[in-house]
Amino acid sequence: MKLLEVKNLIKHFPVKNHKGQVVHAVDDVSFHINEGETLGLVGESGCGKSTCARTIIRIYDPTGGEIIFDGQNLATLSQRELKPIRKNMQMIFQDPYTSLNGRMTVRDIIAEPLIAHKIGNSQKERHEMVAQMLKQVGLNTEHGTRYAHEFSGGQRQRIGIARALILKPKLVICDEPISALDVSIQAQIINLLTEFQQKEKLTYLFIAHDLSVVEYISDHVGVMYLGKLVELSESKELYKNPLHPYTQGLLASIPALDIHAGKITDKAEMSGDLPSPISLPSGCRFCGRCPYAKKICAEAEPPMKEAAPGHMVACYLYS
Ligand code: SF4
């Protein structure tokens, strides 16, 4: 059953001092995630994947499109109407160094969402819930009395996970939760998230620029380029049969994390830079970097089409 369905989502930001110009951060993106599954959303930094996540959770208001979560279109709700729904949608942030309040104890950081959503009848009850949560993320009760700066990056991310999961949300948006961590710690955090998913039947939207991490954790993978979803498929199929030239380039260029061995292997860099999301190229947005570009590619944007069962791609090579 679909828990989240994003339909034609658009998020544009006006450019300061340039009337009429906008940053096309997210342009007509559609996908869904079934309950208990993970969709990995990947692409280079600046491709719009984090903006997409922040728009889904309504940190940003969408410019257009629908965000159907648990049967309700979040795009049309006010912030007041969203408040009770937020309990079921939590976010784990990229940087465990800046996302935790340094002036609060770890226990208070984790208890904060419980207070905001009026969960627990007393402080004692909330502290018990926090102690239980600390244990589940691999920390202990004593850690709750300390401050975030006393912990390593991996431990801080465990605190961030505890804060997000204490509300028992249905959907967790993981915004590059491991990219600021050492490789050996990355594998531990991924394993922790996977364990929680199996135990609590969580649904994840997992954002990363590292395709190898997404392969391990995702049921489906979407690849974004310059605000557009250019390929969407079951995870196994995408890695076996990447169709879009950008996906092929990403697979060839992203260093591979061996989740079991905790080591990284370097690969070749993809050539060219991401064009400006303000002055978009005409036609296919990948045209300037694509080794297979043909005349039509510069003339009109390729539509998303099903190239194989359940395997969608936006590229003229397949239409
Ligand atoms: Fe390359 Fe053309 Fe496909 Fe774009 S549409 S990825 S330019 S072949």
Coordinates of C-alpha atoms in Angstrom, one line a residue, residues 5-6 60 81 85-87 100 137 189 210 234 246 252 263 268 282 288 290 317:
E5 CA 2.7 9.6 -3.3
V6 CA 4.4 12.7 -4.8
Y60 CA 9.2 24.5 2.2
E81 CA -3.3 21.4 10.1
I85 CA 0.6 14.8 10.8
R86 CA 4.2 15.8 11.5
K87 CA 4.3 13.2 14.3
L100 CA 21.6 19.0 17.7
V137 CA 20.2 3.2 19.2
I189 CA 24.4 3.8 11.0
D210 CA 26.4 7.6 -2.9
E234 CA 13.4 -1.2 -8.6
Y246 CA 23.6 10.2 -16.1
A252 CA 31.0 4.8 -12.8
K263 CA 36.2 0.3 3.0
A268 CA 36.6 7.8 -12.2
S282 CA 16.9 23.9 -23.6
G288 CA 25.8 19.4 -22.3
C290 CA 25.9 13.5 -22.3
L317 CA 17.7 6.8 -26.4

